[in-house]
């Protein structure tokens, strides 16, 4: 049967394989979440209007979001 050290090695290998596959996606998601949290905290301190979050970017009310069109728009 397996001992504790063998199970630990197997667990480390499984975690490493999953980290390689899901690592970039998790990092992007964490970055977006951090930007949104930072914008919400800033808006809370300023007491101004709520920021509008669009695909991880913060746009203040009354500002334009650039010339890119979102999915499904023409």
C-alpha atoms as one frame of an Amber mdcrd trajectory, in Angstrom:
protein
   0.000   0.000   0.000   1.004   3.641  -0.237   2.670   5.456   2.594   2.227
   9.078   3.539   5.287  10.239   1.585   4.126   8.525  -1.629   0.666  10.084
  -1.340   2.245  13.504  -0.767   4.371  13.139  -3.911   1.333  12.087  -5.978
  -0.645  15.040  -4.621   2.166  17.464  -5.497   2.358  16.089  -9.056  -1.423
  16.400  -9.518  -1.393  19.981  -8.217   1.500  20.867 -10.541  -0.317  19.450
 -13.594  -3.515  21.327 -12.743  -1.582  24.538 -12.079   0.021  24.388 -15.528
  -3.358  23.951 -17.222  -5.463  26.380 -15.182  -2.783  28.808 -13.999  -3.055
  31.479 -16.717  -6.853  31.492 -16.560  -6.848  31.803 -12.777  -4.273  34.601
 -12.932  -6.368  36.590 -15.431  -9.492  36.124 -13.350  -7.685  37.216 -10.193
  -6.358  40.331 -11.982  -9.826  41.311 -13.189 -11.268  40.772  -9.735  -8.531
  42.886  -8.170  -9.197  45.744 -10.639 -12.914  45.646  -9.938 -12.352  45.549
  -6.170  -9.899  48.457  -6.385 -12.356  50.541  -8.434 -15.213  49.791  -6.035
 -13.073  50.707  -3.021 -11.995  53.958  -4.693 -15.603  54.836  -5.536 -16.642
  54.085  -1.973 -13.986  56.420  -0.563 -14.821  59.229  -3.004 -18.556  58.919
  -2.456 -19.221  59.740  -6.103 -21.415  57.893  -8.547 -20.983  54.137  -8.841
 -18.476  53.090 -11.519 -19.726  51.063 -14.451 -17.713  47.857 -14.917 -17.455
  46.585 -18.484 -15.408  43.432 -19.128 -13.040  44.160 -16.251 -12.500  47.823
 -17.112 -13.882  50.764 -15.157 -15.697  53.545 -16.977 -16.952  56.591 -15.113
 -20.481  57.763 -15.975 -20.403  60.275 -18.823 -17.169  58.950 -20.334 -16.851
  57.002 -23.551 -15.474  53.500 -23.619 -13.465  53.814 -26.814 -14.335  52.733
 -30.318 -14.424  48.970 -29.808 -17.765  47.280 -30.094 -18.815  44.562 -27.715
 -19.843  41.088 -28.785 -23.184  41.040 -30.585 -23.121  44.730 -31.563 -22.747
  46.074 -35.053
